[in-house]
Amino acid sequence: MGYNTVLMAHIVQYGGPTYINGGTQPRRCGEENGQYAQNRMLFYKDTGDVSQEVWDILLYQWLTSSNVADRRILMEAHNRGDVERKMALHESYYPKTSSLLEEHLNTFMEQLDRLGGKADGKDPMEHPRLPLILSHNEFVRRTFLMVRNRYFGY
């Protein structure tokens, strides 16, 4: 993965690749949704692209609350490797999944702003990891801005 990507399942309070479950191993999203590993849900910092797994999970989340029949079709298509059927569903629900992505980006950047404000006035000698954390948060922010610009033009 390296420095070209940011995990969607990031944790900004830490300076390294800590997964959302607090461990060092990626957590799987569950049996029923095709075993997507969170370490493959990626935002690409240089291009602003989003991995297919992110789009699949956003679609799965939307369908879970709105159309269980289409969710089943999505999972069957995923399990069979029916890319055409999955893409048809993605096209049909793109306005909803893109809205979920935009909401995630904006909400998380607001959280970065709040956390960054807590660092103001802190002594780096008393909090030696603070510069690393702030640097990491800025890396995440730049990546999210790249993604937002790529998909939403701002």
Short mmCIF file of N, CA and C in Angstrom, two decimals:
data_model
loop_
_atom_site.label_atom_id
_atom_site.label_comp_id
_atom_site.label_asym_id
_atom_site.label_seq_id
_atom_site.Cartn_x
_atom_site.Cartn_y
_atom_site.Cartn_z
N MET A 1 0.83 -1.18 0.00
CA MET A 1 0.00 0.00 0.00
C MET A 1 0.88 1.24 0.00
N GLY A 2 1.73 1.44 0.97
CA GLY A 2 2.70 2.52 0.97
C GLY A 2 2.10 3.89 1.19
N TYR A 3 2.80 4.89 0.68
CA TYR A 3 2.42 6.27 0.92
C TYR A 3 1.54 6.84 -0.18
N ASN A 4 1.07 6.02 -1.09
CA ASN A 4 0.22 6.51 -2.17
C ASN A 4 -1.26 6.47 -1.83
N THR A 5 -1.61 5.93 -0.68
CA THR A 5 -3.01 5.72 -0.36
C THR A 5 -3.32 6.09 1.07
N VAL A 6 -4.58 6.25 1.34
CA VAL A 6 -5.07 6.44 2.70
C VAL A 6 -6.19 5.43 2.89
N LEU A 7 -6.17 4.74 4.01
CA LEU A 7 -7.25 3.81 4.31
C LEU A 7 -8.53 4.57 4.59
N MET A 8 -9.62 4.09 4.03
CA MET A 8 -10.90 4.70 4.36
C MET A 8 -11.19 4.49 5.84
N ALA A 9 -10.75 3.38 6.37
CA ALA A 9 -10.99 3.05 7.78
C ALA A 9 -9.86 3.59 8.64
N HIS A 10 -9.54 4.86 8.46
CA HIS A 10 -8.43 5.49 9.15
C HIS A 10 -8.81 5.90 10.57
N ILE A 11 -7.78 6.11 11.34
CA ILE A 11 -7.95 6.63 12.69
C ILE A 11 -6.96 7.78 12.81
N VAL A 12 -7.43 9.01 12.90
CA VAL A 12 -6.53 10.15 12.84
C VAL A 12 -5.76 10.40 14.12
N GLN A 13 -6.15 9.83 15.23
CA GLN A 13 -5.44 10.10 16.46
C GLN A 13 -4.08 9.42 16.49
N TYR A 14 -3.83 8.50 15.60
CA TYR A 14 -2.58 7.77 15.57
C TYR A 14 -1.79 8.13 14.33
N GLY A 15 -0.48 8.03 14.41
CA GLY A 15 0.36 8.44 13.31
C GLY A 15 0.71 7.34 12.34
N GLY A 16 0.25 6.14 12.53
CA GLY A 16 0.65 5.05 11.65
C GLY A 16 -0.53 4.28 11.11
N PRO A 17 -0.26 3.18 10.47
CA PRO A 17 -1.33 2.40 9.86
C PRO A 17 -2.07 1.53 10.87
N THR A 18 -2.76 2.16 11.79
CA THR A 18 -3.56 1.44 12.76
C THR A 18 -4.93 1.22 12.16
N TYR A 19 -5.44 0.02 12.24
CA TYR A 19 -6.74 -0.27 11.66
C TYR A 19 -7.84 0.08 12.63
N ILE A 20 -9.03 0.22 12.12
CA ILE A 20 -10.15 0.70 12.90
C ILE A 20 -10.45 -0.17 14.11
N ASN A 21 -10.08 -1.44 14.07
CA ASN A 21 -10.32 -2.31 15.22
C ASN A 21 -9.23 -2.18 16.27
N GLY A 22 -8.29 -1.24 16.07
CA GLY A 22 -7.27 -0.97 17.07
C GLY A 22 -6.07 -1.90 16.99
N GLY A 23 -6.11 -2.88 16.13
CA GLY A 23 -5.00 -3.82 16.00
C GLY A 23 -4.15 -3.51 14.79
N THR A 24 -3.32 -4.45 14.44
CA THR A 24 -2.46 -4.27 13.28
C THR A 24 -2.93 -5.08 12.09
N GLN A 25 -3.98 -5.89 12.28
CA GLN A 25 -4.53 -6.69 11.19
C GLN A 25 -5.81 -6.06 10.68
N PRO A 26 -6.03 -6.06 9.37
CA PRO A 26 -7.27 -5.48 8.85
C PRO A 26 -8.48 -6.30 9.29
N ARG A 27 -9.53 -5.62 9.65
CA ARG A 27 -10.77 -6.29 10.03
C ARG A 27 -11.59 -6.52 8.78
N ARG A 28 -12.21 -7.65 8.70
CA ARG A 28 -13.09 -7.96 7.57
C ARG A 28 -14.49 -7.46 7.89
N CYS A 29 -15.20 -7.11 6.86
CA CYS A 29 -16.50 -6.49 7.04
C CYS A 29 -17.64 -7.46 7.22
N GLY A 30 -17.37 -8.76 7.26
CA GLY A 30 -18.42 -9.71 7.59
C GLY A 30 -18.69 -10.71 6.50
N GLU A 31 -19.23 -11.81 6.91
CA GLU A 31 -19.53 -12.91 5.99
C GLU A 31 -20.46 -12.49 4.87
N GLU A 32 -21.55 -11.82 5.24
CA GLU A 32 -22.60 -11.62 4.26
C GLU A 32 -22.25 -10.59 3.19
N ASN A 33 -21.24 -9.76 3.40
CA ASN A 33 -20.95 -8.76 2.38
C ASN A 33 -19.66 -9.06 1.62
N GLY A 34 -19.33 -10.30 1.45
CA GLY A 34 -18.24 -10.66 0.55
C GLY A 34 -16.85 -10.56 1.12
N GLN A 35 -16.71 -10.38 2.42
CA GLN A 35 -15.39 -10.36 3.05
C GLN A 35 -14.48 -9.26 2.50
N TYR A 36 -14.95 -8.06 2.43
CA TYR A 36 -14.09 -6.95 2.04
C TYR A 36 -13.17 -6.61 3.20
N ALA A 37 -11.88 -6.57 2.95
CA ALA A 37 -10.93 -6.20 3.98
C ALA A 37 -10.75 -4.68 3.97
N GLN A 38 -10.74 -4.10 5.14
CA GLN A 38 -10.63 -2.65 5.23
C GLN A 38 -9.29 -2.13 4.71
N ASN A 39 -8.28 -2.96 4.66
CA ASN A 39 -7.00 -2.49 4.16
C ASN A 39 -6.99 -2.36 2.63
N ARG A 40 -8.10 -2.72 1.98
CA ARG A 40 -8.19 -2.51 0.53
C ARG A 40 -9.22 -1.43 0.18
N MET A 41 -9.76 -0.78 1.20
CA MET A 41 -10.67 0.34 0.97
C MET A 41 -9.81 1.60 0.96
N LEU A 42 -9.44 2.03 -0.23
CA LEU A 42 -8.38 3.02 -0.36
C LEU A 42 -8.81 4.29 -1.08
N PHE A 43 -8.19 5.39 -0.67
CA PHE A 43 -8.21 6.66 -1.39
C PHE A 43 -6.78 6.87 -1.89
N TYR A 44 -6.61 7.23 -3.15
CA TYR A 44 -5.28 7.41 -3.71
C TYR A 44 -4.91 8.89 -3.68
N LYS A 45 -3.83 9.19 -2.98
CA LYS A 45 -3.47 10.59 -2.73
C LYS A 45 -3.04 11.35 -3.97
N ASP A 46 -2.42 10.69 -4.92
CA ASP A 46 -1.92 11.40 -6.10
C ASP A 46 -2.99 11.68 -7.14
N THR A 47 -4.01 10.83 -7.20
CA THR A 47 -5.03 10.97 -8.24
C THR A 47 -6.41 11.34 -7.69
N GLY A 48 -6.63 11.07 -6.42
CA GLY A 48 -7.96 11.27 -5.84
C GLY A 48 -8.92 10.14 -6.15
N ASP A 49 -8.42 9.09 -6.77
CA ASP A 49 -9.28 7.94 -7.07
C ASP A 49 -9.66 7.21 -5.79
N VAL A 50 -10.76 6.47 -5.88
CA VAL A 50 -11.27 5.66 -4.78
C VAL A 50 -11.30 4.22 -5.27
N SER A 51 -10.85 3.29 -4.45
CA SER A 51 -10.82 1.89 -4.86
C SER A 51 -12.23 1.35 -5.07
N GLN A 52 -12.33 0.32 -5.89
CA GLN A 52 -13.62 -0.30 -6.17
C GLN A 52 -14.26 -0.83 -4.89
N GLU A 53 -13.46 -1.31 -3.97
CA GLU A 53 -14.02 -1.84 -2.72
C GLU A 53 -14.74 -0.76 -1.93
N VAL A 54 -14.25 0.47 -1.97
CA VAL A 54 -14.96 1.55 -1.28
C VAL A 54 -16.33 1.73 -1.90
N TRP A 55 -16.37 1.80 -3.23
CA TRP A 55 -17.67 1.98 -3.90
C TRP A 55 -18.60 0.81 -3.60
N ASP A 56 -18.06 -0.40 -3.58
CA ASP A 56 -18.89 -1.58 -3.28
C ASP A 56 -19.48 -1.49 -1.88
N ILE A 57 -18.69 -1.09 -0.91
CA ILE A 57 -19.18 -1.00 0.47
C ILE A 57 -20.19 0.13 0.61
N LEU A 58 -19.95 1.26 -0.05
CA LEU A 58 -20.94 2.34 -0.01
C LEU A 58 -22.27 1.89 -0.61
N LEU A 59 -22.20 1.16 -1.72
CA LEU A 59 -23.42 0.65 -2.34
C LEU A 59 -24.10 -0.35 -1.40
N TYR A 60 -23.32 -1.23 -0.82
CA TYR A 60 -23.86 -2.22 0.11
C TYR A 60 -24.56 -1.52 1.28
N GLN A 61 -23.93 -0.50 1.84
CA GLN A 61 -24.52 0.23 2.95
C GLN A 61 -25.85 0.87 2.54
N TRP A 62 -25.86 1.50 1.37
CA TRP A 62 -27.09 2.15 0.91
C TRP A 62 -28.20 1.11 0.72
N LEU A 63 -27.87 0.02 0.06
CA LEU A 63 -28.88 -1.00 -0.23
C LEU A 63 -29.39 -1.69 1.03
N THR A 64 -28.56 -1.80 2.04
CA THR A 64 -28.96 -2.41 3.31
C THR A 64 -30.13 -1.64 3.92
N SER A 65 -30.12 -0.34 3.77
CA SER A 65 -31.19 0.47 4.37
C SER A 65 -32.30 0.83 3.39
N SER A 66 -32.13 0.52 2.11
CA SER A 66 -33.12 1.00 1.15
C SER A 66 -33.71 -0.07 0.23
N ASN A 67 -32.94 -1.11 -0.11
CA ASN A 67 -33.43 -2.08 -1.08
C ASN A 67 -32.72 -3.42 -0.87
N VAL A 68 -33.28 -4.23 -0.01
CA VAL A 68 -32.66 -5.50 0.36
C VAL A 68 -32.58 -6.44 -0.86
N ALA A 69 -33.56 -6.38 -1.74
CA ALA A 69 -33.53 -7.25 -2.93
C ALA A 69 -32.32 -6.91 -3.80
N ASP A 70 -32.06 -5.63 -4.02
CA ASP A 70 -30.89 -5.25 -4.81
C ASP A 70 -29.59 -5.55 -4.06
N ARG A 71 -29.63 -5.49 -2.73
CA ARG A 71 -28.44 -5.86 -1.96
C ARG A 71 -28.11 -7.32 -2.21
N ARG A 72 -29.11 -8.17 -2.23
CA ARG A 72 -28.88 -9.60 -2.52
C ARG A 72 -28.31 -9.78 -3.92
N ILE A 73 -28.84 -9.04 -4.88
CA ILE A 73 -28.34 -9.11 -6.26
C ILE A 73 -26.87 -8.68 -6.30
N LEU A 74 -26.55 -7.61 -5.57
CA LEU A 74 -25.16 -7.14 -5.51
C LEU A 74 -24.25 -8.23 -4.96
N MET A 75 -24.65 -8.86 -3.87
CA MET A 75 -23.79 -9.86 -3.26
C MET A 75 -23.67 -11.10 -4.14
N GLU A 76 -24.75 -11.49 -4.78
CA GLU A 76 -24.67 -12.63 -5.70
C GLU A 76 -23.73 -12.30 -6.86
N ALA A 77 -23.85 -11.11 -7.40
CA ALA A 77 -22.97 -10.70 -8.50
C ALA A 77 -21.52 -10.67 -8.04
N HIS A 78 -21.30 -10.15 -6.84
CA HIS A 78 -19.94 -10.09 -6.30
C HIS A 78 -19.36 -11.49 -6.13
N ASN A 79 -20.14 -12.37 -5.52
CA ASN A 79 -19.66 -13.74 -5.26
C ASN A 79 -19.44 -14.53 -6.54
N ARG A 80 -20.19 -14.25 -7.58
CA ARG A 80 -20.03 -14.94 -8.87
C ARG A 80 -19.00 -14.26 -9.76
N GLY A 81 -18.55 -13.07 -9.39
CA GLY A 81 -17.62 -12.33 -10.24
C GLY A 81 -18.31 -11.69 -11.44
N ASP A 82 -19.60 -11.40 -11.32
CA ASP A 82 -20.39 -10.80 -12.39
C ASP A 82 -20.20 -9.28 -12.36
N VAL A 83 -19.13 -8.84 -12.99
CA VAL A 83 -18.76 -7.42 -12.97
C VAL A 83 -19.82 -6.56 -13.66
N GLU A 84 -20.37 -7.05 -14.74
CA GLU A 84 -21.38 -6.27 -15.48
C GLU A 84 -22.60 -5.98 -14.61
N ARG A 85 -23.06 -6.96 -13.88
CA ARG A 85 -24.23 -6.76 -13.02
C ARG A 85 -23.91 -5.79 -11.88
N LYS A 86 -22.73 -5.93 -11.29
CA LYS A 86 -22.32 -5.00 -10.24
C LYS A 86 -22.23 -3.58 -10.78
N MET A 87 -21.66 -3.42 -11.95
CA MET A 87 -21.52 -2.08 -12.53
C MET A 87 -22.88 -1.47 -12.84
N ALA A 88 -23.84 -2.29 -13.28
CA ALA A 88 -25.18 -1.79 -13.54
C ALA A 88 -25.81 -1.25 -12.25
N LEU A 89 -25.62 -1.97 -11.16
CA LEU A 89 -26.12 -1.50 -9.87
C LEU A 89 -25.41 -0.21 -9.44
N HIS A 90 -24.09 -0.17 -9.64
CA HIS A 90 -23.34 1.04 -9.29
C HIS A 90 -23.85 2.24 -10.07
N GLU A 91 -24.08 2.07 -11.35
CA GLU A 91 -24.58 3.17 -12.17
C GLU A 91 -25.95 3.63 -11.70
N SER A 92 -26.80 2.68 -11.37
CA SER A 92 -28.15 2.99 -10.94
C SER A 92 -28.17 3.78 -9.62
N TYR A 93 -27.25 3.45 -8.72
CA TYR A 93 -27.26 4.06 -7.39
C TYR A 93 -26.13 5.08 -7.19
N TYR A 94 -25.43 5.46 -8.25
CA TYR A 94 -24.30 6.38 -8.10
C TYR A 94 -24.66 7.68 -7.36
N PRO A 95 -25.81 8.31 -7.65
CA PRO A 95 -26.12 9.54 -6.90
C PRO A 95 -26.15 9.31 -5.38
N LYS A 96 -26.62 8.17 -4.96
CA LYS A 96 -26.69 7.89 -3.51
C LYS A 96 -25.32 7.55 -2.94
N THR A 97 -24.57 6.69 -3.64
CA THR A 97 -23.26 6.30 -3.11
C THR A 97 -22.28 7.47 -3.15
N SER A 98 -22.36 8.30 -4.17
CA SER A 98 -21.46 9.45 -4.21
C SER A 98 -21.80 10.43 -3.09
N SER A 99 -23.08 10.54 -2.76
CA SER A 99 -23.47 11.39 -1.64
C SER A 99 -22.92 10.85 -0.32
N LEU A 100 -22.94 9.54 -0.15
CA LEU A 100 -22.35 8.94 1.05
C LEU A 100 -20.85 9.21 1.13
N LEU A 101 -20.18 9.12 -0.01
CA LEU A 101 -18.74 9.40 -0.04
C LEU A 101 -18.48 10.86 0.33
N GLU A 102 -19.21 11.76 -0.27
CA GLU A 102 -19.02 13.18 0.01
C GLU A 102 -19.27 13.49 1.49
N GLU A 103 -20.31 12.90 2.03
CA GLU A 103 -20.62 13.09 3.45
C GLU A 103 -19.48 12.58 4.33
N HIS A 104 -18.92 11.41 3.99
CA HIS A 104 -17.80 10.86 4.75
C HIS A 104 -16.60 11.81 4.69
N LEU A 105 -16.28 12.29 3.52
CA LEU A 105 -15.14 13.19 3.36
C LEU A 105 -15.33 14.45 4.19
N ASN A 106 -16.47 15.09 4.04
CA ASN A 106 -16.71 16.36 4.73
C ASN A 106 -16.77 16.19 6.25
N THR A 107 -17.44 15.15 6.70
CA THR A 107 -17.53 14.90 8.14
C THR A 107 -16.16 14.64 8.74
N PHE A 108 -15.37 13.87 8.04
CA PHE A 108 -14.06 13.54 8.58
C PHE A 108 -13.14 14.76 8.58
N MET A 109 -13.23 15.60 7.54
CA MET A 109 -12.40 16.81 7.54
C MET A 109 -12.82 17.77 8.65
N GLU A 110 -14.10 17.81 8.97
CA GLU A 110 -14.55 18.62 10.11
C GLU A 110 -13.96 18.07 11.40
N GLN A 111 -13.91 16.75 11.53
CA GLN A 111 -13.31 16.13 12.71
C GLN A 111 -11.83 16.47 12.79
N LEU A 112 -11.14 16.47 11.65
CA LEU A 112 -9.72 16.85 11.65
C LEU A 112 -9.54 18.28 12.15
N ASP A 113 -10.43 19.18 11.73
CA ASP A 113 -10.35 20.58 12.18
C ASP A 113 -10.51 20.66 13.70
N ARG A 114 -11.49 19.93 14.23
CA ARG A 114 -11.70 19.95 15.68
C ARG A 114 -10.49 19.39 16.42
N LEU A 115 -9.98 18.27 15.93
CA LEU A 115 -8.82 17.67 16.59
C LEU A 115 -7.59 18.57 16.48
N GLY A 116 -7.41 19.20 15.32
CA GLY A 116 -6.29 20.11 15.15
C GLY A 116 -6.37 21.29 16.11
N GLY A 117 -7.59 21.77 16.37
CA GLY A 117 -7.77 22.86 17.32
C GLY A 117 -7.34 22.48 18.73
N LYS A 118 -7.50 21.22 19.08
CA LYS A 118 -7.08 20.76 20.41
C LYS A 118 -5.57 20.79 20.57
N ALA A 119 -4.85 20.78 19.46
CA ALA A 119 -3.38 20.78 19.52
C ALA A 119 -2.81 22.17 19.72
N ASP A 120 -3.61 23.20 19.44
CA ASP A 120 -3.13 24.57 19.59
C ASP A 120 -2.67 24.82 21.02
N GLY A 121 -1.48 25.36 21.12
CA GLY A 121 -0.94 25.71 22.43
C GLY A 121 -0.32 24.56 23.20
N LYS A 122 -0.35 23.36 22.64
CA LYS A 122 0.26 22.22 23.33
C LYS A 122 1.77 22.25 23.12
N ASP A 123 2.49 21.91 24.15
CA ASP A 123 3.94 21.89 24.11
C ASP A 123 4.42 20.56 23.52
N PRO A 124 5.12 20.59 22.37
CA PRO A 124 5.62 19.36 21.77
C PRO A 124 6.58 18.59 22.68
N MET A 125 7.19 19.27 23.63
CA MET A 125 8.07 18.58 24.57
C MET A 125 7.24 17.70 25.52
N GLU A 126 6.05 18.15 25.86
CA GLU A 126 5.17 17.36 26.71
C GLU A 126 4.39 16.32 25.91
N HIS A 127 4.21 16.58 24.63
CA HIS A 127 3.45 15.69 23.74
C HIS A 127 4.30 15.39 22.51
N PRO A 128 5.32 14.55 22.66
CA PRO A 128 6.31 14.36 21.60
C PRO A 128 5.73 13.75 20.31
N ARG A 129 4.60 13.07 20.37
CA ARG A 129 4.01 12.49 19.15
C ARG A 129 3.12 13.48 18.40
N LEU A 130 2.87 14.63 19.01
CA LEU A 130 1.96 15.60 18.42
C LEU A 130 2.37 16.03 17.01
N PRO A 131 3.64 16.36 16.75
CA PRO A 131 4.00 16.73 15.38
C PRO A 131 3.73 15.62 14.36
N LEU A 132 3.97 14.37 14.75
CA LEU A 132 3.69 13.24 13.86
C LEU A 132 2.20 13.12 13.60
N ILE A 133 1.40 13.25 14.65
CA ILE A 133 -0.06 13.16 14.51
C ILE A 133 -0.57 14.27 13.62
N LEU A 134 -0.12 15.49 13.84
CA LEU A 134 -0.56 16.61 13.01
C LEU A 134 -0.13 16.44 11.56
N SER A 135 1.06 15.93 11.35
CA SER A 135 1.53 15.67 9.99
C SER A 135 0.67 14.61 9.31
N HIS A 136 0.35 13.55 10.04
CA HIS A 136 -0.52 12.51 9.50
C HIS A 136 -1.90 13.06 9.16
N ASN A 137 -2.46 13.86 10.07
CA ASN A 137 -3.78 14.43 9.83
C ASN A 137 -3.77 15.34 8.60
N GLU A 138 -2.68 16.07 8.40
CA GLU A 138 -2.58 16.92 7.21
C GLU A 138 -2.49 16.08 5.95
N PHE A 139 -1.78 14.96 6.01
CA PHE A 139 -1.71 14.03 4.89
C PHE A 139 -3.11 13.51 4.54
N VAL A 140 -3.88 13.13 5.57
CA VAL A 140 -5.25 12.65 5.34
C VAL A 140 -6.09 13.77 4.73
N ARG A 141 -5.98 14.98 5.27
CA ARG A 141 -6.75 16.11 4.75
C ARG A 141 -6.44 16.36 3.27
N ARG A 142 -5.17 16.40 2.91
CA ARG A 142 -4.79 16.64 1.51
C ARG A 142 -5.35 15.54 0.61
N THR A 143 -5.29 14.31 1.09
CA THR A 143 -5.83 13.19 0.30
C THR A 143 -7.33 13.34 0.13
N PHE A 144 -8.02 13.66 1.20
CA PHE A 144 -9.48 13.82 1.12
C PHE A 144 -9.85 14.99 0.20
N LEU A 145 -9.09 16.06 0.26
CA LEU A 145 -9.34 17.18 -0.65
C LEU A 145 -9.15 16.76 -2.10
N MET A 146 -8.14 15.93 -2.35
CA MET A 146 -7.90 15.42 -3.70
C MET A 146 -9.08 14.57 -4.17
N VAL A 147 -9.57 13.70 -3.28
CA VAL A 147 -10.72 12.85 -3.62
C VAL A 147 -11.95 13.72 -3.87
N ARG A 148 -12.19 14.67 -2.99
CA ARG A 148 -13.37 15.54 -3.14
C ARG A 148 -13.31 16.32 -4.44
N ASN A 149 -12.13 16.82 -4.77
CA ASN A 149 -11.97 17.56 -6.03
C ASN A 149 -12.19 16.64 -7.23
N ARG A 150 -11.68 15.43 -7.16
CA ARG A 150 -11.81 14.49 -8.27
C ARG A 150 -13.26 14.13 -8.57
N TYR A 151 -14.04 13.89 -7.54
CA TYR A 151 -15.42 13.43 -7.73
C TYR A 151 -16.47 14.53 -7.66
N PHE A 152 -16.16 15.63 -6.97
CA PHE A 152 -17.18 16.65 -6.75
C PHE A 152 -16.77 18.03 -7.22
N GLY A 153 -15.53 18.18 -7.69
CA GLY A 153 -15.10 19.44 -8.30
C GLY A 153 -14.88 20.60 -7.35
N TYR A 154 -14.69 20.31 -6.06
CA TYR A 154 -14.37 21.41 -5.14
C TYR A 154 -13.47 20.94 -4.04
#
